[in-house]
Short mmCIF file of C-alpha atoms and ligand atoms in Angstrom, two decimals:
data_model
loop_
_atom_site.label_atom_id
_atom_site.label_comp_id
_atom_site.label_asym_id
_atom_site.label_seq_id
_atom_site.Cartn_x
_atom_site.Cartn_y
_atom_site.Cartn_z
CA MET A 1 -18.04 -19.33 17.07
CA GLU A 2 -21.47 -18.56 18.41
CA ARG A 3 -22.49 -22.13 17.77
CA LEU A 4 -19.51 -23.31 19.72
CA TRP A 5 -20.43 -21.26 22.78
CA GLN A 6 -23.98 -22.42 22.57
CA ALA A 7 -22.86 -25.98 22.34
CA MET A 8 -20.52 -25.57 25.28
CA ASP A 9 -23.25 -24.24 27.53
CA VAL A 10 -24.10 -27.73 28.67
CA THR A 11 -24.20 -27.13 32.41
CA THR A 12 -27.20 -24.81 32.40
CA VAL A 13 -29.81 -26.05 34.93
CA GLU A 14 -33.40 -25.50 33.97
CA ARG A 15 -35.47 -23.94 36.79
CA PRO A 16 -38.99 -25.39 37.00
CA SER A 17 -41.69 -22.71 36.64
CA VAL A 18 -44.37 -22.18 39.33
CA SER A 19 -47.13 -23.39 37.03
CA SER A 20 -45.27 -26.63 36.29
CA VAL A 21 -45.01 -27.27 40.08
CA VAL A 22 -48.65 -26.52 40.85
CA MET A 23 -50.14 -28.20 37.81
CA PRO A 24 -49.71 -31.86 38.96
CA PHE A 25 -51.56 -31.03 42.22
CA VAL A 26 -54.41 -29.47 40.29
CA VAL A 27 -54.54 -32.32 37.78
CA GLY A 28 -54.34 -34.87 40.61
CA SER A 29 -57.21 -33.15 42.50
CA LEU A 30 -59.37 -32.95 39.38
CA ALA A 31 -58.72 -36.63 38.70
CA VAL A 32 -59.70 -37.45 42.33
CA ALA A 33 -62.91 -35.44 41.85
CA ALA A 34 -63.61 -37.22 38.57
CA GLY A 35 -62.97 -40.62 40.25
CA GLY A 36 -65.29 -39.66 43.12
CA VAL A 37 -68.08 -38.54 40.77
CA LEU A 38 -67.78 -41.72 38.70
CA ARG A 39 -67.87 -43.88 41.82
CA LEU A 40 -70.95 -42.00 43.06
CA ALA A 41 -72.67 -42.53 39.76
CA LEU A 42 -71.93 -46.23 39.90
CA ASP A 43 -72.82 -46.49 43.60
CA PRO A 44 -76.19 -48.18 43.03
CA ALA A 45 -74.52 -50.89 41.02
CA LEU A 46 -71.37 -51.29 43.13
CA GLY A 47 -72.81 -50.94 46.58
CA ASP A 48 -70.03 -51.17 49.16
CA ARG A 49 -67.41 -52.56 46.77
CA ALA A 50 -64.43 -50.88 45.13
CA VAL A 51 -64.58 -47.67 47.14
CA PHE A 52 -60.94 -46.67 46.49
CA LEU A 53 -60.34 -48.32 43.12
CA PHE A 54 -61.64 -45.25 41.29
CA PHE A 55 -58.93 -43.03 42.85
CA VAL A 56 -56.03 -45.14 41.55
CA PRO A 57 -55.89 -43.38 38.14
CA ALA A 58 -55.75 -40.00 39.95
CA VAL A 59 -52.67 -41.10 41.95
CA LEU A 60 -51.09 -42.46 38.77
CA ILE A 61 -51.70 -39.22 36.88
CA ALA A 62 -50.27 -37.12 39.75
CA THR A 63 -47.19 -39.36 39.92
CA VAL A 64 -46.47 -39.20 36.23
CA THR A 65 -46.96 -35.46 35.97
CA GLY A 66 -45.33 -34.30 39.23
CA GLY A 67 -43.50 -37.04 41.14
CA TRP A 68 -43.84 -38.16 44.73
CA LEU A 69 -45.25 -34.97 46.32
CA PRO A 70 -48.36 -34.57 44.18
CA ALA A 71 -48.75 -38.34 44.26
CA SER A 72 -48.76 -38.44 48.08
CA ALA A 73 -51.09 -35.43 48.26
CA THR A 74 -53.46 -37.07 45.81
CA THR A 75 -53.37 -40.33 47.81
CA LEU A 76 -54.30 -38.45 51.00
CA LEU A 77 -57.02 -36.49 49.21
CA SER A 78 -58.43 -39.72 47.77
CA LEU A 79 -58.49 -41.34 51.21
CA ALA A 80 -60.20 -38.26 52.69
CA ILE A 81 -62.82 -38.02 49.97
CA GLY A 82 -63.32 -41.77 49.94
CA TYR A 83 -64.03 -41.76 53.64
CA ALA A 84 -66.18 -38.61 53.48
CA GLU A 85 -68.33 -39.93 50.67
CA PHE A 86 -68.43 -43.55 51.45
CA GLY A 87 -68.08 -43.41 55.23
CA ARG A 88 -71.27 -45.35 55.38
CA TYR A 89 -69.35 -48.41 54.19
CA GLY A 90 -66.36 -47.65 56.45
CA HIS A 91 -67.44 -50.05 59.08
CA LEU A 92 -66.82 -52.92 56.73
CA ALA A 93 -63.54 -54.62 57.41
CA SER A 94 -63.01 -55.19 53.68
CA ASN A 95 -63.12 -51.49 53.02
CA GLN A 96 -60.65 -50.75 55.78
CA VAL A 97 -58.28 -53.26 54.22
CA ASP A 98 -58.94 -51.59 50.84
CA ALA A 99 -58.08 -48.19 52.32
CA ALA A 100 -54.83 -49.54 53.82
CA VAL A 101 -53.87 -51.25 50.56
CA PHE A 102 -54.71 -48.07 48.63
CA GLY A 103 -52.57 -45.98 51.02
CA VAL A 104 -49.57 -48.33 50.69
CA LEU A 105 -50.10 -48.56 46.93
CA GLY A 106 -50.24 -44.76 46.70
CA ILE A 107 -46.94 -44.40 48.55
CA ALA A 108 -45.35 -47.14 46.44
CA MET A 109 -46.55 -45.46 43.27
CA ALA A 110 -45.26 -42.10 44.52
CA VAL A 111 -41.79 -43.50 45.24
CA GLY A 112 -41.60 -45.62 42.07
CA GLY A 113 -42.98 -42.82 39.93
CA GLU A 114 -40.53 -40.34 41.35
CA ARG A 115 -37.69 -42.67 40.51
CA LEU A 116 -39.00 -43.15 37.03
CA LEU A 117 -39.31 -39.42 36.51
CA ARG A 118 -35.80 -38.80 37.76
CA SER A 119 -34.22 -41.41 35.56
CA GLN A 120 -36.20 -40.06 32.63
CA ALA A 121 -34.95 -36.57 33.36
CA ARG A 122 -31.42 -37.91 33.67
CA SER A 123 -31.52 -39.70 30.37
CA ARG A 124 -33.04 -36.66 28.70
CA GLY A 125 -30.22 -34.53 30.14
CA LEU A 126 -27.70 -37.10 29.03
CA ALA A 127 -29.11 -37.20 25.53
CA ARG A 128 -29.05 -33.41 25.34
CA HIS A 129 -25.51 -33.41 26.64
CA VAL A 130 -24.48 -35.93 24.00
CA ILE A 131 -26.14 -33.86 21.28
CA GLU A 132 -24.48 -30.70 22.54
CA ARG A 133 -21.08 -32.36 22.76
CA GLN A 134 -21.57 -33.66 19.26
CA ALA A 135 -22.41 -30.13 18.05
CA GLN A 136 -19.42 -28.77 19.92
CA LEU A 137 -17.10 -31.35 18.39
CA GLN A 138 -18.55 -30.74 14.95
CA SER A 139 -18.10 -26.99 15.20
CA ILE A 140 -14.50 -27.47 16.31
CA LEU A 141 -13.89 -29.83 13.40
CA ASP A 142 -15.54 -27.36 11.04
CA THR A 143 -13.22 -24.60 12.13
CA VAL A 144 -9.98 -26.61 12.18
CA PRO A 145 -7.95 -24.96 9.42
CA ASN A 146 -6.20 -28.18 8.43
CA PRO A 147 -8.06 -30.59 6.21
CA MET A 148 -9.06 -33.62 8.28
CA VAL A 149 -10.32 -37.05 7.27
CA VAL A 150 -11.46 -39.76 9.69
CA ILE A 151 -11.66 -43.36 8.50
CA ASP A 152 -12.66 -46.59 10.18
CA GLU A 153 -10.57 -49.72 10.27
CA ASP A 154 -11.88 -50.83 6.90
CA GLY A 155 -10.71 -47.58 5.34
CA LEU A 156 -14.20 -46.15 4.91
CA ILE A 157 -14.52 -42.42 5.37
CA GLU A 158 -16.42 -41.46 8.54
CA SER A 159 -15.83 -37.73 8.62
CA PHE A 160 -14.59 -35.18 6.11
CA SER A 161 -13.92 -31.62 7.28
CA PRO A 162 -14.82 -28.49 5.28
CA ALA A 163 -11.10 -27.80 4.80
CA ALA A 164 -10.74 -31.33 3.37
CA GLU A 165 -13.62 -30.56 1.01
CA ARG A 166 -11.69 -27.56 -0.25
CA LEU A 167 -8.44 -29.47 -0.57
CA PHE A 168 -9.79 -32.52 -2.39
CA ASN A 169 -12.73 -30.82 -4.15
CA TRP A 170 -15.00 -33.65 -3.01
CA SER A 171 -18.06 -32.76 -0.97
CA LYS A 172 -18.62 -34.48 2.35
CA ASP A 173 -21.78 -36.20 1.16
CA GLU A 174 -19.98 -37.67 -1.83
CA VAL A 175 -17.20 -39.31 0.14
CA ILE A 176 -18.70 -40.37 3.48
CA GLY A 177 -18.82 -44.16 3.45
CA GLU A 178 -16.44 -44.37 0.47
CA ASN A 179 -13.04 -46.01 0.66
CA VAL A 180 -10.36 -43.46 1.51
CA SER A 181 -8.26 -44.77 -1.37
CA ILE A 182 -10.29 -42.50 -3.72
CA LEU A 183 -8.18 -39.67 -2.29
CA MET A 184 -4.94 -41.37 -3.34
CA PRO A 185 -3.22 -41.83 -6.67
CA SER A 186 -1.70 -45.16 -7.73
CA PRO A 187 0.00 -47.20 -6.32
CA GLU A 188 -1.34 -46.21 -2.86
CA HIS A 189 -4.85 -46.30 -4.30
CA GLU A 190 -4.61 -50.04 -4.86
CA GLY A 191 -2.45 -50.88 -1.87
CA HIS A 192 -4.20 -49.06 0.95
CA ASP A 193 -6.65 -51.80 1.93
CA SER A 194 -3.96 -54.41 2.36
CA PHE A 195 -1.94 -51.83 4.24
CA LEU A 196 -4.77 -51.42 6.77
CA GLN A 197 -5.26 -55.18 6.99
CA ARG A 198 -1.59 -55.66 7.70
CA TYR A 199 -1.73 -53.10 10.46
CA ALA A 200 -4.83 -54.73 11.97
CA ALA A 201 -3.09 -58.11 11.88
CA THR A 202 0.38 -57.14 13.06
CA GLY A 203 -0.21 -53.90 15.01
CA GLU A 204 3.04 -52.69 13.53
CA ARG A 205 2.99 -48.91 13.28
CA ARG A 206 4.47 -47.48 10.15
CA VAL A 207 2.72 -44.18 9.59
CA ILE A 208 0.85 -43.43 12.79
CA GLY A 209 2.32 -40.48 14.64
CA VAL A 210 5.00 -39.89 12.03
CA PRO A 211 4.21 -36.96 9.72
CA ARG A 212 5.18 -37.69 6.14
CA VAL A 213 4.81 -36.17 2.72
CA VAL A 214 2.19 -37.87 0.55
CA VAL A 215 0.60 -37.26 -2.80
CA GLY A 216 -3.14 -36.60 -2.75
CA ARG A 217 -5.64 -36.92 -5.56
CA ARG A 218 -8.35 -34.36 -6.16
CA LYS A 219 -11.80 -35.15 -7.53
CA ASN A 220 -10.73 -34.04 -11.01
CA GLY A 221 -7.78 -36.46 -10.91
CA THR A 222 -5.04 -33.86 -10.45
CA HIS A 223 -2.39 -34.50 -7.82
CA PHE A 224 -0.87 -32.37 -5.09
CA SER A 225 1.59 -32.97 -2.30
CA ALA A 226 0.70 -32.65 1.33
CA GLU A 227 2.10 -33.48 4.72
CA LEU A 228 -0.01 -36.09 6.47
CA SER A 229 -0.15 -36.85 10.21
CA ILE A 230 -2.24 -39.81 11.35
CA GLY A 231 -3.64 -40.49 14.80
CA GLU A 232 -5.48 -43.57 16.05
CA THR A 233 -8.57 -43.67 18.31
CA ARG A 234 -10.39 -46.62 19.83
CA LEU A 235 -14.07 -46.32 20.61
CA GLY A 236 -15.26 -49.52 22.28
CA SER A 237 -14.27 -52.31 19.99
CA ARG A 238 -13.95 -50.03 16.95
CA ARG A 239 -10.82 -48.37 15.73
CA PHE A 240 -10.63 -45.05 13.85
CA PHE A 241 -7.81 -43.23 12.13
CA THR A 242 -7.71 -39.46 11.87
CA GLY A 243 -5.56 -37.91 9.16
CA PHE A 244 -4.55 -34.25 9.24
CA PHE A 245 -3.27 -32.81 5.98
CA GLN A 246 -1.15 -29.79 5.32
CA ASP A 247 -1.18 -28.60 1.75
CA LEU A 248 2.38 -28.23 0.52
CA THR A 249 1.52 -26.80 -2.90
CA GLU A 250 1.95 -23.22 -1.68
CA ARG A 251 5.16 -23.99 0.15
CA GLU A 252 6.61 -25.78 -2.85
CA ALA A 253 5.64 -22.96 -5.20
CA ALA A 254 7.32 -20.46 -2.88
CA ALA A 255 10.47 -22.60 -2.70
CA GLU A 256 10.45 -22.83 -6.48
CA ARG A 257 10.11 -19.06 -6.77
CA VAL A 258 13.09 -18.53 -4.47
CA GLN A 259 15.03 -21.08 -6.48
CA THR A 260 14.24 -19.29 -9.77
CA LEU A 261 15.12 -15.96 -8.24
CA GLN A 262 18.38 -17.33 -6.96
CA THR A 263 19.28 -18.72 -10.36
CA GLU A 264 18.41 -15.44 -12.02
CA LEU A 265 20.44 -13.50 -9.51
CA LEU A 266 23.39 -15.79 -9.94
CA GLN A 267 23.15 -15.33 -13.67
CA ILE A 268 22.95 -11.57 -13.45
CA SER A 269 25.72 -11.37 -10.89
CA ARG A 270 27.95 -13.33 -13.25
CA LEU A 271 27.00 -11.05 -16.10
CA SER A 272 27.52 -7.97 -13.99
CA ALA A 273 30.85 -9.19 -12.74
CA MET A 274 31.85 -9.83 -16.34
CA GLY A 275 30.68 -6.38 -17.33
CA GLU A 276 32.55 -4.89 -14.46
CA MET A 277 35.70 -6.82 -15.32
CA ALA A 278 35.37 -5.64 -18.89
CA SER A 279 34.85 -2.06 -17.77
CA ALA A 280 37.79 -2.25 -15.37
CA LEU A 281 39.91 -3.82 -18.11
CA ALA A 282 38.83 -1.10 -20.50
CA HIS A 283 39.83 1.45 -17.93
CA GLU A 284 43.17 -0.20 -17.20
CA LEU A 285 43.97 -0.94 -20.85
CA ASN A 286 42.87 2.44 -22.12
CA GLN A 287 45.99 4.16 -20.87
CA PRO A 288 48.55 1.72 -22.28
CA LEU A 289 46.53 1.57 -25.51
CA SER A 290 46.46 5.37 -25.86
CA ALA A 291 50.17 5.43 -24.96
CA ILE A 292 50.84 2.88 -27.71
CA SER A 293 48.87 4.92 -30.19
CA ASN A 294 50.58 8.16 -29.08
CA TYR A 295 54.03 6.61 -29.35
CA LEU A 296 53.14 5.22 -32.75
CA ARG A 297 51.98 8.64 -33.92
CA GLY A 298 55.17 10.25 -32.56
CA GLY A 299 57.33 7.60 -34.20
CA GLU A 300 55.39 8.03 -37.41
CA ARG A 301 56.10 11.79 -37.39
CA LEU A 302 59.80 11.26 -36.79
CA LEU A 303 60.01 8.68 -39.51
CA ARG A 304 58.09 10.89 -41.95
CA ASN A 305 60.66 13.65 -41.41
CA ASP A 306 63.56 11.30 -42.14
CA ASN A 307 61.97 9.20 -44.83
CA PRO A 308 58.55 10.38 -46.02
CA HIS A 309 58.17 7.41 -48.38
CA SER A 310 59.11 4.69 -45.99
CA PRO A 311 56.73 1.68 -46.29
CA ALA A 312 56.91 1.39 -42.48
CA LEU A 313 54.77 4.51 -42.22
CA ALA A 314 51.61 2.79 -43.43
CA ALA A 315 52.25 -0.12 -41.09
CA MET A 316 52.64 2.22 -38.12
CA ASP A 317 49.42 3.99 -39.08
CA LYS A 318 47.57 0.70 -39.16
CA ALA A 319 49.08 -0.31 -35.80
CA ALA A 320 47.77 2.91 -34.18
CA ALA A 321 44.31 2.35 -35.65
CA GLN A 322 44.32 -1.20 -34.29
CA ALA A 323 45.24 0.03 -30.81
CA LEU A 324 42.23 2.36 -30.86
CA ARG A 325 40.06 -0.43 -32.12
CA ALA A 326 41.18 -2.69 -29.29
CA GLY A 327 39.95 -0.08 -26.77
CA GLU A 328 36.68 0.26 -28.64
CA ILE A 329 36.06 -3.50 -28.62
CA ILE A 330 36.46 -3.68 -24.87
CA ARG A 331 34.14 -0.71 -24.34
CA ARG A 332 31.52 -2.31 -26.53
CA LEU A 333 31.81 -5.59 -24.68
CA ARG A 334 31.10 -3.77 -21.42
CA ASP A 335 28.14 -1.95 -22.88
CA PHE A 336 26.76 -5.18 -24.26
CA VAL A 337 27.01 -7.01 -20.93
CA VAL A 338 25.50 -4.23 -18.85
CA ARG A 339 22.85 -2.82 -21.12
CA GLY A 340 22.18 -5.63 -23.55
CA GLU A 341 20.51 -7.85 -20.95
CA SER A 342 18.12 -5.29 -19.60
CA ASP A 343 14.54 -6.48 -19.40
CA ARG A 344 12.43 -3.72 -17.93
CA ASN A 345 8.87 -4.02 -16.73
CA MET A 346 6.47 -2.43 -14.30
CA GLU A 347 7.42 -3.88 -10.94
CA SER A 348 6.42 -3.32 -7.35
CA LEU A 349 9.51 -1.91 -5.64
CA ARG A 350 8.15 -3.04 -2.31
CA GLN A 351 7.67 -6.63 -3.42
CA LEU A 352 10.94 -6.70 -5.28
CA THR A 353 12.70 -5.52 -2.11
CA GLU A 354 10.93 -8.09 0.04
CA GLU A 355 11.97 -10.86 -2.32
CA ALA A 356 15.54 -9.62 -2.45
CA SER A 357 15.71 -9.46 1.34
CA ALA A 358 15.02 -13.21 1.45
CA LEU A 359 18.54 -13.61 0.05
CA GLY A 360 20.09 -10.38 1.29
CA LEU A 361 19.24 -11.06 4.92
CA ILE A 362 20.49 -14.65 5.05
CA GLY A 363 22.41 -15.02 8.30
CA ALA A 364 21.37 -11.56 9.57
CA LYS A 365 19.19 -12.91 12.38
CA GLU A 366 21.97 -15.14 13.64
CA LEU A 367 24.18 -12.07 13.82
CA GLY A 368 21.55 -10.34 15.94
CA VAL A 369 20.64 -7.79 13.27
CA THR A 370 17.13 -6.39 13.66
CA THR A 371 15.58 -5.34 10.39
CA ARG A 372 12.76 -2.84 9.91
CA PHE A 373 10.97 -2.15 6.66
CA LYS A 374 9.01 1.01 6.02
CA ALA A 375 7.23 1.99 2.85
CA ASP A 376 5.58 5.35 2.28
CA THR A 377 2.27 5.18 0.53
CA GLY A 378 2.13 6.51 -3.00
CA VAL A 379 5.40 5.01 -4.06
CA ASP A 380 5.63 1.48 -5.29
CA GLU A 381 5.37 0.90 -9.03
CA VAL A 382 8.65 1.36 -10.87
CA PHE A 383 9.80 0.63 -14.39
CA VAL A 384 12.92 -1.46 -13.98
CA ASP A 385 14.79 -4.66 -14.69
CA LYS A 386 13.69 -6.49 -11.57
CA VAL A 387 16.63 -8.85 -11.25
CA GLN A 388 19.19 -6.06 -11.71
CA ILE A 389 17.56 -3.84 -9.09
CA GLN A 390 17.34 -6.81 -6.72
CA GLN A 391 21.04 -7.29 -7.28
CA VAL A 392 21.59 -3.73 -6.06
CA VAL A 393 19.32 -4.15 -3.04
CA ILE A 394 21.05 -7.38 -2.05
CA ASN A 395 24.43 -5.71 -2.43
CA LEU A 396 23.48 -2.82 -0.18
CA MET A 397 21.98 -5.14 2.43
CA ARG A 398 25.02 -7.43 2.47
CA ASN A 399 27.35 -4.43 2.77
CA ALA A 400 25.28 -3.01 5.64
CA ILE A 401 25.29 -6.36 7.47
CA ASP A 402 29.02 -6.74 6.89
CA ALA A 403 29.61 -3.24 8.24
CA MET A 404 27.72 -4.00 11.47
CA ARG A 405 29.64 -7.17 12.32
CA GLU A 406 31.73 -5.42 14.96
CA SER A 407 29.04 -2.99 16.13
CA GLU A 408 27.17 -3.28 19.39
CA ARG A 409 23.92 -1.98 17.97
CA ARG A 410 22.89 -3.84 14.81
CA GLU A 411 19.95 -2.18 13.18
CA LEU A 412 19.13 -2.32 9.52
CA ARG A 413 16.44 0.00 8.24
CA VAL A 414 15.09 -0.27 4.71
CA THR A 415 12.86 2.59 3.65
CA LEU A 416 10.90 3.17 0.49
CA SER A 417 9.98 6.83 -0.12
CA VAL A 418 9.74 9.55 -2.73
CA GLY A 419 13.21 10.89 -3.55
CA PRO A 420 14.62 13.81 -5.56
CA GLU A 421 13.04 14.53 -8.96
CA ASN A 422 9.95 12.66 -7.86
CA MET A 423 11.66 9.31 -8.28
CA ALA A 424 11.14 6.25 -6.11
CA MET A 425 13.92 6.12 -3.54
CA LEU A 426 15.12 3.11 -1.58
CA SER A 427 17.35 3.74 1.45
CA VAL A 428 19.36 1.15 3.32
CA ALA A 429 20.56 2.50 6.66
CA ASP A 430 22.86 0.67 9.06
CA SER A 431 24.33 1.29 12.48
CA GLY A 432 27.89 0.31 11.51
CA PRO A 433 31.03 2.44 11.70
CA GLY A 434 30.11 4.54 8.65
CA ILE A 435 32.11 4.92 5.46
CA SER A 436 35.85 4.99 5.83
CA PRO A 437 37.08 8.52 4.89
CA ARG A 438 39.98 6.83 3.10
CA ILE A 439 37.76 5.56 0.32
CA ALA A 440 34.76 7.87 0.66
CA ASP A 441 35.33 9.67 -2.64
CA GLN A 442 36.03 6.49 -4.67
CA LEU A 443 33.32 4.38 -3.08
CA PHE A 444 31.65 3.53 -6.36
CA GLN A 445 34.81 2.81 -8.32
CA PRO A 446 35.71 -0.77 -9.20
CA PHE A 447 38.21 -2.64 -7.03
CA VAL A 448 37.92 -0.18 -4.16
CA THR A 449 37.51 -2.16 -0.97
CA THR A 450 38.48 -2.04 2.70
CA LYS A 451 37.86 -5.74 3.11
CA GLY A 452 41.29 -6.93 1.98
CA ALA A 453 41.24 -10.33 0.33
CA GLN A 454 37.58 -10.83 1.38
CA GLY A 455 36.32 -7.97 -0.78
CA MET A 456 36.31 -7.62 -4.53
CA GLY A 457 35.29 -3.99 -4.44
CA VAL A 458 33.01 -4.40 -7.42
CA GLY A 459 29.59 -4.51 -5.71
CA LEU A 460 29.01 -0.78 -5.47
CA SER A 461 30.43 -0.10 -8.89
CA ILE A 462 28.10 -2.70 -10.45
CA SER A 463 25.27 -1.15 -8.48
CA ARG A 464 26.08 2.27 -9.82
CA THR A 465 26.22 1.03 -13.42
CA ILE A 466 22.83 -0.64 -12.99
CA ILE A 467 21.19 2.38 -11.35
CA GLU A 468 22.60 4.82 -13.86
CA THR A 469 21.50 2.75 -16.83
CA HIS A 470 18.02 2.95 -15.28
CA GLY A 471 18.24 6.74 -15.27
CA GLY A 472 18.58 6.91 -11.48
CA ARG A 473 21.24 7.90 -9.03
CA ILE A 474 23.02 6.10 -6.15
CA TRP A 475 24.88 7.77 -3.32
CA ALA A 476 25.95 7.32 0.29
CA GLU A 477 25.60 9.64 3.23
CA PRO A 478 26.40 9.45 6.92
CA ASN A 479 23.58 8.20 9.14
CA PRO A 480 22.77 10.89 11.76
CA GLU A 481 22.20 8.07 14.27
CA GLY A 482 25.61 6.55 13.45
CA GLY A 483 26.50 4.34 10.50
CA ALA A 484 25.90 4.83 6.81
CA ILE A 485 22.87 5.28 4.58
CA PHE A 486 22.99 4.15 0.96
CA ARG A 487 20.22 5.49 -1.23
CA PHE A 488 19.26 4.99 -4.84
CA THR A 489 16.50 6.31 -7.04
CA VAL A 490 14.68 4.74 -9.98
CA PRO A 491 11.92 6.16 -12.19
CA MET A 492 8.38 5.74 -10.95
CA GLY A 493 5.21 5.21 -12.88
CA ASN A 494 4.54 3.92 -16.33
CA PRO A 495 7.11 3.95 -19.14
CA LYS A 496 4.96 5.89 -21.58
CA GLY A 497 3.91 8.56 -19.13
CA GLY A 498 7.41 9.98 -19.30
CA HIS A 499 9.69 10.25 -16.29
P1 ADP B 501 33.19 -5.04 -1.26
O1 ADP B 501 31.99 -5.19 -0.42
O2 ADP B 501 33.58 -6.26 -1.99
O3 ADP B 501 34.34 -4.40 -0.56
P2 ADP B 501 31.71 -2.89 -2.48
O4 ADP B 501 31.92 -2.17 -3.76
O5 ADP B 501 30.37 -3.43 -2.26
O6 ADP B 501 32.79 -4.03 -2.42
O7 ADP B 501 32.08 -1.93 -1.29
C1 ADP B 501 33.22 -1.14 -1.37
C2 ADP B 501 33.59 -0.63 -0.01
O8 ADP B 501 32.62 0.34 0.41
C3 ADP B 501 33.61 -1.63 1.09
O9 ADP B 501 34.84 -2.33 1.13
C4 ADP B 501 33.41 -0.79 2.32
O10 ADP B 501 34.62 -0.21 2.78
C5 ADP B 501 32.58 0.36 1.83
N1 ADP B 501 31.18 0.18 2.25
C6 ADP B 501 30.18 -0.33 1.51
N2 ADP B 501 29.03 -0.34 2.22
C7 ADP B 501 29.32 0.15 3.44
C8 ADP B 501 28.55 0.41 4.64
N3 ADP B 501 27.25 0.11 4.71
N4 ADP B 501 29.18 0.96 5.70
C9 ADP B 501 30.49 1.23 5.64
N5 ADP B 501 31.26 1.03 4.55
C10 ADP B 501 30.70 0.51 3.47
#
């Protein structure tokens, strides 16, 4: 930055110092004295000729060093000394003409010299200005975060910014003067020259001003995608093209991560829904199955009293055993679906929550929901199945957003803190109407919903199964500021350290 300010300080006017003003007068006077002494020395040889000729260099020196003022002063001094010393020749008409010519010449030299000095100073200033502007431009280019490449109309690289060096892994010195096609993979690599020629011939704009996604080629031959915007500049008869790149690798990787996460979540939500269906079925079927087995046992007893050797007895016994087995199979199916897929690792609860909110908060902004995240220090690492816990977080967020649909104030607060039993606790607080007292005590049971046909009523029950299989707890409480708070805990720290 400092360079930039220095470079921009182009309007500073240099004040001449006192010594630089006085010096030309001194130099001029000394030169006059020297001229006078020389002329005196040569007086026997010259006689009455060339009285003022010896002062011409003094006027010249004064002009060149100080401009018109010292030059005029030196001219006057020369005339005075000339007359004082050589007054004896003054009566000669030729010398009077000489003096007049010298005076006019002195003034002419003063004026011409001054002009020369000024134009010299101007061109020096201009050159400095150009250099400073160049430095200014260069420092701006150096700090532009986007990689930038400037090429001429033949496609040869004129400028290559530091960000471009980082993106392409080529150094500036290696690529300046090279054809820009070295930055492109095939088929652009081969076709770029004819592309430029066509543009030069037809003037038909295809890429200029229209950002587009291109594939770039690094020095080591690997490819990457980037967004490229091209601008055109004309300097005199020459034409330049400036390309700004935006590296899309990061963006694409992030999109890919979201995509993977989404697929994983979809998968787990299917599995969880299946598990929940199985558990609900087990619950629903348990009663009729135990009734069947009870009736069978009762029937068996009655039959035994009447006919203890009836062959039907063994059949009824087997039927009762099968009824119990049916219940067992369903229970095992549920256990398999919920627990069998668990894949626990050390995860950052904060990061996991942030990722989940990318999906959980879809549409929240449009609804006018403001979301605040807060994480206490000292609580982050947890030992969990990331996708399952994200499923819970998403569920709680979606429920909170749903609950606030009709509310005036729509505030969602997600807090990460230390909960009971020194576990990591995540709280999702909303400003909705709070939990309906009608369902408050069955909130976490399957198929309990207040959303009619819109709700399945399995979200919270899946969440509870997930949290409990992790050794944590999930509960709801009223929000003192209005609304509901759902909280869950999961074990902190490393798996071996015991929790
Ligand atoms: P669903 O959302 O399909 O109804 P859930 O099991 O996720 O199933 O939720 C069950 C019920 O719990 C909801 O229908 C709703 O009545 C209640 N509930 C859940 N979250 C909230 C909340 N943040 N505020 C108020 N009620 C809630």
